[in-house]
Amino acid sequence: MHQSSEPPGAHGGLAAVSADGPRVGAQRAPAVRPASAAAHEQDPGVDRGADNSAVGRLATTVERLRQELQRAHADAAGRALVEMAMGMLIERLGCSPAEAAVQLSDLATQADVSVLELAADLVNQAAEDRISAIARDFVRSSAEPAADSAALRLRCAEAHALAGGDTGAAARSMLDQALRPLGAVAVAIWAAHPDQSLSLAGSAGFSPQEATRWRHVPPGVPTPARRALDERAAVGYATLADAALPSIGQHDVGGGRLAVPAGIGGRLTGVLEICWPDRLPALSQSLERQFEALAELAAATLETWSDLGGTEQDAPDAHLEDLRRLVDGLSDPCLILQMAPDSAEMPLEFTIRYVNPAFVDFAGRPAGAIVGAGLLEAYPLAAEAGGLMEKVEHVFVTGEPFRATNMKLTAMVEGVPLSARARVSISRHGDSVAVVWRLDDGTPRVARLLQHAQRLGRIGGFEENLQTGQIAWNETVYELHGLSPTAQPIPLDQLAEHVHPDDQHNIGRFLRTLLHHERPASTAFRLQRPDGVARHIRIVAEPVRDPDAGLRVVRGAYQDISAQHWTEVALAATRDQLIQTELQAAEGNRLVLQLQHAIMPPARGTFSLHDLQVAVRYRPAEKEHLVGGDWYDTLTLPSGEVLLCVGDVAGHGIDAATGMVALRNALRGLAATGAGPAQLLTWLNSITHQLTENLTATAACGLYDPATRRLRWARAGHLPPVLLREGRATTLPQLGGILLGVLEQAEYDEDEVHLQPGDVLVMYTDGLIERRDQGLQTSLANLVALTEKADSESGERPNSLEARLDHLLRYSGSDTDDDTCLVGVSVQGPERG
């Protein structure tokens, strides 16, 4: 942060500039409010129906609608922030919009904050912008209070500004939402132009007359905003009087000033100027970060709403106000001119005080760039003999109206004169002159399209006379070369001196083709600008031959292709990275498959554990990159009981496979303690939550006692086993138990079932039954029916456990391409009494 402490009078001749201000623009009288409305506000007891005139009712209705519109804008901004947070919850939780709204409300209640504050916090966590960085810095620093409110103010200011629709609304939003809590009373957003001038794009906290007075700041006026642009850093002044610099509101708000340059992508487009009523407060690092974030928001609004409308100008006197209301109803463009204060003798000088909403400029400039300028400043070619200036003078002096059906009007488009034919009407109204024209062609529209096309394409045109040496550049070319508009243009034969040494041969070939062979040519090169910034430029040119004198003129264009160049570089790097990533992914998938096959072979015959016959089927995912963490385990414990378990680790790939190995081995070790299934899952949940990162899993665990044929079991978010007895299949009860790893402490229900000889117990993972087109309960019902059918259609081997499992795998109908693990347990032996 740059702190300036220049003494008063450091700039010598600025006293006159400070006293008179910049060029006086059009002004508008304060909004007219009926006297009855003001009286009602002062005395609530006054009968609000006292003003029954049509004008009074209309004014009251307009005021009410204006307030409702302001409230609607505020509500829309708040809703936008809440809807962004709801969208994040929908994406993360996979829930419906209604569920996301309930979840957001519940979380706000639990955190004891408003829904809007919680929404701002969620957006800050997800966004990677300056506002979210400020919020994180506040949270880390215990010395800065009100961290949440500061982050909320910035995010709400952003939402209100984007919902406002123009730079003026953005300035009001910044002041009301973010700056008033910091003691500021006014804010101005300045737009910077290539000719070193500034225009007031939006403001809040200043009177309408003051905003109009400072609508345009000519080049050379050393204001705080100009200093911030020149130094490319924030500039602060303890008081504006100490700085001895003129600026908006210097007589009303003469306290502390802070000017922060505003830009996007390294390109400065304007300045955010903040005003305090007293001295500039101490600027901590966190406050500087807030002001920088607001400056970025100001730059975004300048990029989005660059045109200053003609409906926001202000008028200081009633006569001009009446004339404005008159011309606002015209469907043709209209200028209101008034004689400049210092113009007393011929030739007269006129200032453009107002343009109506239908106004269209020849050169495609916004109305804000026209209002406040002199007529000859805006339209210098109007001074030609018989031109517009001469007609305006005649009408003003004589009072005689002037009309023409086919008058030539000329404007300058990027340094090139552009003419149009129009029907013109000029009339005097008191001390003002109204100029109305109706164009006979699309010249202004074409000029505006040309200007916007050049701006969007970063294209600038040039023309060089090879015989006289005269060179014409438009403003864009000066900007591309990093030169002032008053600098000397660079001739083509000297262009090689300003490019990267490796590109000088490209310029040589370009010039030979263009000047020697006299053919159109183009090339790309790296331009080395005086400010040290390197730009990638493409130049296109064509020769213009004179039949008598040969090659006379070269015309062409420069285009900034830096963004395209760096995009191509990024794409090339991305392609290389993608190839490397694909190779790493293929190697990772191969290792995952090897790990799974080592722990759980896909094919294994039936084996015995006491009086149990066990068969296992494992079906990997159809796509290698979907290899998951399904697992099973069956073994005899030191206590004599048999451990039966299946599980499914969330996700796919190497993380899921390694998580599966960790949980499987942990459960084996825990089972040796002799604890029951519910206790084993409680311990396994703690291990999953504490010893692994971002890992969740489901599991079903059972302990079978061969002596009593009692099976105790519990589940952690897993699907219940299916029991087949005497040809009838049922699922075991849906016991309570959250999936592993979600909470640090969790409790699990436990149940037991007594098995009988001939019973078949099927344990499985969700890859066996899940379908995209049906719910979980329907899938479970289908599995039960399929289990019964497999028992009745087992063919020649009615007691073959493997045949039953194969039948389930073949006809289960799952369509999720997930891993599938299937464990079948058959009880052998005689019935026990």
mmCIF file of N, CA, C and O in Angstrom, residues 14-27 190 197-200 209-223 246-251 341 351 372-373 377:
data_model
loop_
_atom_site.group_PDB
_atom_site.id
_atom_site.type_symbol
_atom_site.label_atom_id
_atom_site.label_comp_id
_atom_site.label_asym_id
_atom_site.label_seq_id
_atom_site.Cartn_x
_atom_site.Cartn_y
_atom_site.Cartn_z
ATOM 1 N N LEU A 14 -2.377 23.615 -9.953
ATOM 2 C CA LEU A 14 -3.598 22.829 -9.812
ATOM 3 C C LEU A 14 -4.692 23.584 -9.094
ATOM 4 O O LEU A 14 -5.804 23.094 -8.985
ATOM 5 N N ALA A 15 -4.397 24.777 -8.575
ATOM 6 C CA ALA A 15 -5.426 25.475 -7.803
ATOM 7 C C ALA A 15 -6.635 25.802 -8.657
ATOM 8 O O ALA A 15 -7.768 25.624 -8.252
ATOM 9 N N ALA A 16 -6.375 26.230 -9.891
ATOM 10 C CA ALA A 16 -7.493 26.557 -10.775
ATOM 11 C C ALA A 16 -8.276 25.320 -11.136
ATOM 12 O O ALA A 16 -9.499 25.334 -11.187
ATOM 13 N N VAL A 17 -7.578 24.212 -11.376
ATOM 14 C CA VAL A 17 -8.275 22.959 -11.699
ATOM 15 C C VAL A 17 -9.110 22.504 -10.527
ATOM 16 O O VAL A 17 -10.240 22.061 -10.668
ATOM 17 N N SER A 18 -8.558 22.630 -9.310
ATOM 18 C CA SER A 18 -9.288 22.202 -8.119
ATOM 19 C C SER A 18 -10.508 23.057 -7.880
ATOM 20 O O SER A 18 -11.540 22.582 -7.462
ATOM 21 N N ALA A 19 -10.385 24.362 -8.183
ATOM 22 C CA ALA A 19 -11.509 25.242 -7.914
ATOM 23 C C ALA A 19 -12.647 25.027 -8.884
ATOM 24 O O ALA A 19 -13.813 25.008 -8.514
ATOM 25 N N ASP A 20 -12.306 24.866 -10.132
ATOM 26 C CA ASP A 20 -13.346 24.757 -11.153
ATOM 27 C C ASP A 20 -13.736 23.330 -11.439
ATOM 28 O O ASP A 20 -14.776 23.073 -12.038
ATOM 29 N N GLY A 21 -12.878 22.378 -11.044
ATOM 30 C CA GLY A 21 -13.163 20.982 -11.337
ATOM 31 C C GLY A 21 -12.880 20.674 -12.790
ATOM 32 O O GLY A 21 -12.463 21.520 -13.565
ATOM 33 N N PRO A 22 -13.082 19.436 -13.213
ATOM 34 C CA PRO A 22 -12.919 19.068 -14.609
ATOM 35 C C PRO A 22 -14.046 19.640 -15.437
ATOM 36 O O PRO A 22 -14.910 20.355 -14.951
ATOM 37 N N ARG A 23 -14.075 19.274 -16.704
ATOM 38 C CA ARG A 23 -15.073 19.808 -17.614
ATOM 39 C C ARG A 23 -16.464 19.551 -17.068
ATOM 40 O O ARG A 23 -16.832 18.458 -16.691
ATOM 41 N N VAL A 24 -17.256 20.604 -17.041
ATOM 42 C CA VAL A 24 -18.600 20.497 -16.470
ATOM 43 C C VAL A 24 -19.473 19.733 -17.430
ATOM 44 O O VAL A 24 -19.583 20.074 -18.601
ATOM 45 N N GLY A 25 -20.099 18.663 -16.939
ATOM 46 C CA GLY A 25 -20.985 17.864 -17.783
ATOM 47 C C GLY A 25 -22.422 18.223 -17.515
ATOM 48 O O GLY A 25 -22.758 19.127 -16.763
ATOM 49 N N ALA A 26 -23.295 17.461 -18.153
ATOM 50 C CA ALA A 26 -24.721 17.689 -17.937
ATOM 51 C C ALA A 26 -25.086 17.332 -16.523
ATOM 52 O O ALA A 26 -24.531 16.430 -15.930
ATOM 53 N N GLN A 27 -26.056 18.035 -15.961
ATOM 54 C CA GLN A 27 -26.484 17.794 -14.587
ATOM 55 C C GLN A 27 -27.979 17.581 -14.561
ATOM 56 O O GLN A 27 -28.714 18.053 -15.422
ATOM 57 N N TRP A 190 -13.960 4.679 -11.375
ATOM 58 C CA TRP A 190 -13.465 5.424 -12.528
ATOM 59 C C TRP A 190 -13.088 4.442 -13.633
ATOM 60 O O TRP A 190 -12.460 3.414 -13.377
ATOM 61 N N SER A 197 -7.307 9.875 -19.948
ATOM 62 C CA SER A 197 -8.446 10.514 -19.302
ATOM 63 C C SER A 197 -9.200 9.491 -18.459
ATOM 64 O O SER A 197 -8.999 8.277 -18.590
ATOM 65 N N LEU A 198 -10.075 10.020 -17.597
ATOM 66 C CA LEU A 198 -10.899 9.177 -16.741
ATOM 67 C C LEU A 198 -12.354 9.598 -16.897
ATOM 68 O O LEU A 198 -12.649 10.769 -17.139
ATOM 69 N N SER A 199 -13.255 8.651 -16.766
ATOM 70 C CA SER A 199 -14.681 8.960 -16.741
ATOM 71 C C SER A 199 -15.304 8.263 -15.538
ATOM 72 O O SER A 199 -14.893 7.161 -15.160
ATOM 73 N N LEU A 200 -16.274 8.936 -14.934
ATOM 74 C CA LEU A 200 -16.942 8.399 -13.745
ATOM 75 C C LEU A 200 -17.991 7.391 -14.200
ATOM 76 O O LEU A 200 -19.062 7.757 -14.671
ATOM 77 N N GLN A 209 -25.290 16.504 -8.611
ATOM 78 C CA GLN A 209 -24.559 17.577 -9.263
ATOM 79 C C GLN A 209 -23.050 17.311 -9.231
ATOM 80 O O GLN A 209 -22.347 17.560 -10.208
ATOM 81 N N GLU A 210 -22.545 16.799 -8.106
ATOM 82 C CA GLU A 210 -21.118 16.518 -8.004
ATOM 83 C C GLU A 210 -20.716 15.380 -8.938
ATOM 84 O O GLU A 210 -19.658 15.418 -9.566
ATOM 85 N N ALA A 211 -21.583 14.350 -9.038
ATOM 86 C CA ALA A 211 -21.272 13.237 -9.941
ATOM 87 C C ALA A 211 -21.226 13.713 -11.389
ATOM 88 O O ALA A 211 -20.372 13.290 -12.177
ATOM 89 N N THR A 212 -22.139 14.612 -11.768
ATOM 90 C CA THR A 212 -22.136 15.127 -13.135
ATOM 91 C C THR A 212 -20.923 16.007 -13.377
ATOM 92 O O THR A 212 -20.315 15.970 -14.447
ATOM 93 N N ARG A 213 -20.556 16.807 -12.385
ATOM 94 C CA ARG A 213 -19.409 17.713 -12.518
ATOM 95 C C ARG A 213 -18.119 16.944 -12.768
ATOM 96 O O ARG A 213 -17.227 17.421 -13.473
ATOM 97 N N TRP A 214 -18.015 15.751 -12.227
ATOM 98 C CA TRP A 214 -16.797 14.943 -12.374
ATOM 99 C C TRP A 214 -17.000 13.778 -13.331
ATOM 100 O O TRP A 214 -16.295 12.774 -13.241
ATOM 101 N N ARG A 215 -17.954 13.913 -14.244
ATOM 102 C CA ARG A 215 -18.217 12.808 -15.167
ATOM 103 C C ARG A 215 -17.009 12.512 -16.056
ATOM 104 O O ARG A 215 -16.763 11.370 -16.428
ATOM 105 N N HIS A 216 -16.230 13.546 -16.378
ATOM 106 C CA HIS A 216 -15.069 13.353 -17.260
ATOM 107 C C HIS A 216 -13.883 14.108 -16.689
ATOM 108 O O HIS A 216 -13.990 15.289 -16.346
ATOM 109 N N VAL A 217 -12.730 13.452 -16.559
ATOM 110 C CA VAL A 217 -11.487 14.066 -16.096
ATOM 111 C C VAL A 217 -10.496 14.031 -17.255
ATOM 112 O O VAL A 217 -10.067 12.947 -17.677
ATOM 113 N N PRO A 218 -10.129 15.183 -17.793
ATOM 114 C CA PRO A 218 -9.226 15.194 -18.960
ATOM 115 C C PRO A 218 -7.843 14.670 -18.608
ATOM 116 O O PRO A 218 -7.467 14.581 -17.433
ATOM 117 N N PRO A 219 -7.044 14.341 -19.614
ATOM 118 C CA PRO A 219 -5.662 13.911 -19.358
ATOM 119 C C PRO A 219 -4.866 15.029 -18.677
ATOM 120 O O PRO A 219 -5.098 16.211 -18.898
ATOM 121 N N GLY A 220 -3.923 14.637 -17.830
ATOM 122 C CA GLY A 220 -3.045 15.607 -17.190
ATOM 123 C C GLY A 220 -3.506 16.102 -15.842
ATOM 124 O O GLY A 220 -2.764 16.820 -15.174
ATOM 125 N N VAL A 221 -4.730 15.802 -15.407
ATOM 126 C CA VAL A 221 -5.213 16.235 -14.095
ATOM 127 C C VAL A 221 -4.764 15.208 -13.056
ATOM 128 O O VAL A 221 -5.200 14.058 -13.086
ATOM 129 N N PRO A 222 -3.878 15.572 -12.108
ATOM 130 C CA PRO A 222 -3.299 14.585 -11.174
ATOM 131 C C PRO A 222 -4.223 14.284 -10.004
ATOM 132 O O PRO A 222 -3.999 14.722 -8.881
ATOM 133 N N THR A 223 -5.271 13.549 -10.240
ATOM 134 C CA THR A 223 -6.188 13.145 -9.178
ATOM 135 C C THR A 223 -5.649 11.918 -8.451
ATOM 136 O O THR A 223 -4.723 11.253 -8.933
ATOM 137 N N PRO A 246 -7.132 17.505 -6.575
ATOM 138 C CA PRO A 246 -8.580 17.614 -6.775
ATOM 139 C C PRO A 246 -9.200 16.245 -7.000
ATOM 140 O O PRO A 246 -8.568 15.337 -7.545
ATOM 141 N N SER A 247 -10.444 16.094 -6.557
ATOM 142 C CA SER A 247 -11.169 14.854 -6.804
ATOM 143 C C SER A 247 -12.640 15.083 -6.496
ATOM 144 O O SER A 247 -13.025 16.108 -5.931
ATOM 145 N N ILE A 248 -13.453 14.116 -6.846
ATOM 146 C CA ILE A 248 -14.893 14.205 -6.641
ATOM 147 C C ILE A 248 -15.206 14.341 -5.156
ATOM 148 O O ILE A 248 -14.597 13.685 -4.308
ATOM 149 N N GLY A 249 -16.163 15.234 -4.832
ATOM 150 C CA GLY A 249 -16.591 15.402 -3.457
ATOM 151 C C GLY A 249 -15.591 16.086 -2.562
ATOM 152 O O GLY A 249 -15.665 15.953 -1.341
ATOM 153 N N GLN A 250 -14.641 16.855 -3.142
ATOM 154 C CA GLN A 250 -13.574 17.444 -2.330
ATOM 155 C C GLN A 250 -14.091 18.484 -1.336
ATOM 156 O O GLN A 250 -13.460 18.723 -0.309
ATOM 157 N N HIS A 251 -15.241 19.107 -1.623
ATOM 158 C CA HIS A 251 -15.785 20.110 -0.715
ATOM 159 C C HIS A 251 -16.736 19.500 0.316
ATOM 160 O O HIS A 251 -16.940 20.092 1.380
ATOM 161 N N PRO A 341 -19.479 28.638 -20.528
ATOM 162 C CA PRO A 341 -19.419 29.832 -19.669
ATOM 163 C C PRO A 341 -18.413 30.869 -20.146
ATOM 164 O O PRO A 341 -18.642 32.064 -19.996
ATOM 165 N N THR A 351 -21.452 23.553 -25.209
ATOM 166 C CA THR A 351 -21.226 22.314 -24.452
ATOM 167 C C THR A 351 -22.455 21.421 -24.578
ATOM 168 O O THR A 351 -23.592 21.905 -24.508
ATOM 169 N N GLY A 372 -21.115 16.493 -21.514
ATOM 170 C CA GLY A 372 -20.088 17.237 -20.795
ATOM 171 C C GLY A 372 -18.967 17.715 -21.682
ATOM 172 O O GLY A 372 -18.185 18.573 -21.281
ATOM 173 N N ALA A 373 -18.853 17.202 -22.881
ATOM 174 C CA ALA A 373 -17.817 17.624 -23.818
ATOM 175 C C ALA A 373 -18.317 18.788 -24.653
ATOM 176 O O ALA A 373 -19.518 19.014 -24.819
ATOM 177 N N GLU A 377 -15.327 19.416 -29.517
ATOM 178 C CA GLU A 377 -14.494 18.364 -28.942
ATOM 179 C C GLU A 377 -15.043 16.989 -29.306
ATOM 180 O O GLU A 377 -14.286 16.063 -29.613
#
